[in-house]
Amino acid sequence: MPFVTVRHFTEDDIPTRTALLRESRFQANLTDFAVVSDDDALTANQQRTITRQHRVKRMFTLCESRGATVGFAWITSIDWPGQTCELSFGVLPEYRGPYGAAAVTAAHAHIRAELNMRVVVNQVLEHNTMLVSSGELTEQRRVRCAYDSYTVGEWRTACYWTESEQDVRRWREQAADRRRAIAHRIRSASASPRPS
């Protein structure tokens, strides 16, 4: 899996994120407010988030190992006393395949370790299979909300679920168990005498 780091979003990131907000797949899968906003309004909105809205919203830049930007993450609906928030992502088109899952993992790890968030609310529009397959989305969701969002001229159904600290620990243990089982099968196959 590619290595992704997380850093604070800065004014230098605004042009790249603005271009992402205007990208058609991003708009269809999250929000299309960039369609009705001009560049000045989008820039002002992002500058407000950086300078004055840290209590209610934070933005982060996701980078690959050499420091190039692969996308962005942001948290909203922040409940500092309750240690909960909603986490959103936007991965640049050229990095979606190789870096999508790594970006999600890095953002989750960052907000848990650095911001002490204990429960993360996930929302994915039902048609959006860029990071999660339809089957996985159906399996993970706890709430299905029809007519949740209006994007690119259509009402969209959203799926919601939470991830707690316990969920993260359980998934890490399951992943470690799978890796151990695979390693055991490989060692067993390598140690077996080969037929002559």
CSV table of C-alpha atoms in Angstrom, one decimal:
chain,number,residue,atom,x,y,z
A,1,MET,CA,0.0,0.0,0.0
A,2,PRO,CA,1.4,3.5,-0.9
A,3,PHE,CA,2.6,5.6,2.0
A,4,VAL,CA,0.5,8.8,2.7
A,5,THR,CA,1.2,11.6,5.2
A,6,VAL,CA,-1.2,14.2,6.5
A,7,ARG,CA,-0.4,17.9,7.0
A,8,HIS,CA,-2.4,21.0,7.7
A,9,PHE,CA,-4.1,22.6,4.7
A,10,THR,CA,-2.5,26.0,3.8
A,11,GLU,CA,-3.4,28.9,1.4
A,12,ASP,CA,-0.9,27.4,-1.1
A,13,ASP,CA,-3.3,24.3,-1.3
A,14,ILE,CA,-6.3,26.4,-2.3
A,15,PRO,CA,-5.8,26.3,-6.1
A,16,THR,CA,-5.4,22.5,-6.2
A,17,ARG,CA,-8.4,21.9,-4.0
A,18,THR,CA,-10.5,24.4,-6.0
A,19,ALA,CA,-9.7,22.4,-9.2
A,20,LEU,CA,-10.7,19.2,-7.4
A,21,LEU,CA,-14.0,20.8,-6.2
A,22,ARG,CA,-14.8,21.6,-9.9
A,23,GLU,CA,-14.0,18.1,-11.2
A,24,SER,CA,-17.1,16.3,-12.4
A,25,ARG,CA,-16.7,13.0,-10.5
A,26,PHE,CA,-16.0,14.8,-7.3
A,27,GLN,CA,-19.1,16.9,-7.8
A,28,ALA,CA,-21.3,13.9,-8.5
A,29,ASN,CA,-19.9,12.0,-5.5
A,30,LEU,CA,-19.9,14.6,-2.8
A,31,THR,CA,-21.1,18.1,-3.5
A,32,ASP,CA,-21.5,20.4,-6.5
A,33,PHE,CA,-21.5,23.8,-4.6
A,34,ALA,CA,-18.4,24.7,-6.6
A,35,VAL,CA,-20.5,24.8,-9.8
A,36,VAL,CA,-22.5,27.8,-8.4
A,37,SER,CA,-19.5,29.5,-6.8
A,38,ASP,CA,-16.9,31.6,-8.6
A,39,ASP,CA,-13.2,31.3,-7.9
A,40,ASP,CA,-13.2,34.3,-5.5
A,41,ALA,CA,-16.0,32.8,-3.4
A,42,LEU,CA,-14.3,29.3,-3.2
A,43,THR,CA,-11.0,30.9,-2.3
A,44,ALA,CA,-12.7,33.1,0.4
A,45,ASN,CA,-14.5,30.0,1.8
A,46,GLN,CA,-11.3,28.0,2.1
A,47,GLN,CA,-9.4,30.9,3.6
A,48,ARG,CA,-12.2,31.3,6.2
A,49,THR,CA,-11.8,27.7,7.2
A,50,ILE,CA,-8.1,28.1,7.6
A,51,THR,CA,-8.2,31.4,9.6
A,52,ARG,CA,-11.5,31.4,11.5
A,53,GLN,CA,-13.4,28.1,11.5
A,54,HIS,CA,-11.1,25.6,13.2
A,55,ARG,CA,-13.6,25.1,15.9
A,56,VAL,CA,-16.2,23.7,13.5
A,57,LYS,CA,-14.2,22.6,10.5
A,58,ARG,CA,-10.6,21.5,9.7
A,59,MET,CA,-8.9,20.7,6.4
A,60,PHE,CA,-5.9,18.6,5.8
A,61,THR,CA,-3.6,17.9,2.8
A,62,LEU,CA,-2.8,14.3,2.0
A,63,CYS,CA,0.7,13.7,0.5
A,64,GLU,CA,2.6,10.9,-1.1
A,65,SER,CA,6.1,9.9,0.2
A,66,ARG,CA,7.9,12.5,-1.9
A,67,GLY,CA,5.5,15.3,-0.7
A,68,ALA,CA,3.3,15.6,-3.7
A,69,THR,CA,-0.3,16.3,-2.9
A,70,VAL,CA,-2.6,13.3,-3.6
A,71,GLY,CA,-5.8,14.8,-2.1
A,72,PHE,CA,-7.5,16.4,0.8
A,73,ALA,CA,-9.5,15.4,3.9
A,74,TRP,CA,-11.7,17.6,6.1
A,75,ILE,CA,-13.7,17.2,9.2
A,76,THR,CA,-17.0,18.8,10.0
A,77,SER,CA,-19.8,18.4,12.5
A,78,ILE,CA,-17.0,18.4,15.2
A,79,ASP,CA,-18.1,17.7,18.7
A,80,TRP,CA,-15.0,18.3,20.7
A,81,PRO,CA,-16.3,17.2,24.1
A,82,GLY,CA,-17.9,14.1,22.6
A,83,GLN,CA,-14.8,13.5,20.5
A,84,THR,CA,-16.8,12.9,17.3
A,85,CYS,CA,-16.7,14.3,13.8
A,86,GLU,CA,-17.6,13.6,10.2
A,87,LEU,CA,-14.7,12.9,7.9
A,88,SER,CA,-14.7,13.7,4.1
A,89,PHE,CA,-12.2,13.0,1.4
A,90,GLY,CA,-11.2,14.2,-2.0
A,91,VAL,CA,-8.4,12.3,-3.9
A,92,LEU,CA,-7.0,13.9,-7.0
A,93,PRO,CA,-8.0,12.0,-10.2
A,94,GLU,CA,-4.5,10.9,-11.1
A,95,TYR,CA,-4.0,9.3,-7.6
A,96,ARG,CA,-7.4,7.7,-7.0
A,97,GLY,CA,-6.4,4.1,-7.9
A,98,PRO,CA,-3.2,3.7,-6.1
A,99,TYR,CA,-3.7,6.2,-3.2
A,100,GLY,CA,-7.4,6.2,-2.4
A,101,ALA,CA,-7.4,3.6,0.4
A,102,ALA,CA,-4.1,4.8,1.8
A,103,ALA,CA,-5.4,8.3,1.9
A,104,VAL,CA,-8.5,7.2,3.8
A,105,THR,CA,-6.4,5.2,6.3
A,106,ALA,CA,-3.9,8.1,6.9
A,107,ALA,CA,-6.7,10.6,7.5
A,108,HIS,CA,-8.5,8.3,10.0
A,109,ALA,CA,-5.2,7.7,11.8
A,110,HIS,CA,-4.3,11.4,11.9
A,111,ILE,CA,-7.6,12.6,13.4
A,112,ARG,CA,-7.6,9.9,16.0
A,113,ALA,CA,-4.0,10.4,17.0
A,114,GLU,CA,-3.6,14.1,16.7
A,115,LEU,CA,-7.2,15.4,17.4
A,116,ASN,CA,-8.3,12.7,19.8
A,117,MET,CA,-11.4,11.8,17.8
A,118,ARG,CA,-12.9,8.6,19.1
A,119,VAL,CA,-15.9,8.2,16.8
A,120,VAL,CA,-15.9,9.1,13.1
A,121,VAL,CA,-19.1,9.4,11.2
A,122,ASN,CA,-18.8,8.2,7.6
A,123,GLN,CA,-21.2,9.3,4.8
A,124,VAL,CA,-21.0,8.0,1.3
A,125,LEU,CA,-23.5,8.6,-1.5
A,126,GLU,CA,-24.9,5.3,-2.5
A,127,HIS,CA,-23.8,5.5,-6.2
A,128,ASN,CA,-20.2,6.5,-5.2
A,129,THR,CA,-18.0,3.4,-5.5
A,130,MET,CA,-14.7,5.2,-5.9
A,131,LEU,CA,-13.3,3.9,-2.6
A,132,VAL,CA,-16.0,1.4,-1.4
A,133,SER,CA,-17.8,-1.2,-3.5
A,134,SER,CA,-21.6,-1.4,-3.6
A,135,GLY,CA,-21.5,-4.6,-1.6
A,136,GLU,CA,-19.1,-3.2,1.1
A,137,LEU,CA,-21.3,-0.1,1.3
A,138,THR,CA,-24.4,-2.1,1.9
A,139,GLU,CA,-22.6,-4.2,4.5
A,140,GLN,CA,-21.1,-1.2,6.4
A,141,ARG,CA,-24.0,1.2,6.4
A,142,ARG,CA,-26.2,1.6,9.4
A,143,VAL,CA,-28.5,4.3,8.0
A,144,ARG,CA,-29.6,4.7,4.5
A,145,CYS,CA,-31.1,8.2,3.8
A,146,ALA,CA,-32.9,8.7,0.5
A,147,TYR,CA,-32.9,12.2,-0.9
A,148,ASP,CA,-30.0,13.1,1.3
A,149,SER,CA,-28.0,15.3,-1.1
A,150,TYR,CA,-28.8,17.1,-4.4
A,151,THR,CA,-25.7,16.9,-6.7
A,152,VAL,CA,-25.3,17.4,-10.4
A,153,GLY,CA,-29.1,17.7,-11.0
A,154,GLU,CA,-30.1,14.5,-9.1
A,155,TRP,CA,-31.2,13.6,-5.6
A,156,ARG,CA,-28.8,11.2,-4.1
A,157,THR,CA,-29.2,8.5,-1.4
A,158,ALA,CA,-26.5,8.5,1.3
A,159,CYS,CA,-25.3,5.7,3.5
A,160,TYR,CA,-24.0,6.5,7.0
A,161,TRP,CA,-22.0,4.5,9.6
A,162,THR,CA,-19.7,5.2,12.4
A,163,GLU,CA,-16.2,3.9,13.2
A,164,SER,CA,-15.2,3.8,16.9
A,165,GLU,CA,-11.9,3.0,18.5
A,166,GLN,CA,-13.1,-0.5,19.2
A,167,ASP,CA,-14.0,-1.0,15.5
A,168,VAL,CA,-10.6,0.2,14.4
A,169,ARG,CA,-8.8,-2.2,16.9
A,170,ARG,CA,-11.0,-5.1,15.7
A,171,TRP,CA,-10.3,-4.4,12.0
A,172,ARG,CA,-6.6,-4.2,12.7
A,173,GLU,CA,-6.7,-7.5,14.5
A,174,GLN,CA,-8.6,-9.1,11.7
A,175,ALA,CA,-6.1,-7.8,9.1
A,176,ALA,CA,-3.2,-9.1,11.2
A,177,ASP,CA,-4.9,-12.5,11.5
A,178,ARG,CA,-5.4,-12.7,7.7
A,179,ARG,CA,-1.7,-11.8,7.2
A,180,ARG,CA,-0.6,-14.5,9.7
A,181,ALA,CA,-2.9,-17.1,8.0
A,182,ILE,CA,-1.4,-16.2,4.6
A,183,ALA,CA,2.1,-16.4,5.9
A,184,HIS,CA,1.4,-19.7,7.5
A,185,ARG,CA,0.0,-21.2,4.3
A,186,ILE,CA,3.1,-19.9,2.3
A,187,ARG,CA,5.5,-21.4,4.9
A,188,SER,CA,3.6,-24.7,4.9
A,189,ALA,CA,3.6,-24.9,1.1
A,190,SER,CA,7.3,-24.0,1.0
A,191,ALA,CA,8.2,-26.6,3.6
A,192,SER,CA,6.2,-29.5,2.0
A,193,PRO,CA,8.3,-31.9,0.0
A,194,ARG,CA,7.9,-31.4,-3.7
A,195,PRO,CA,6.7,-34.4,-5.8
A,196,SER,CA,9.5,-35.9,-7.9
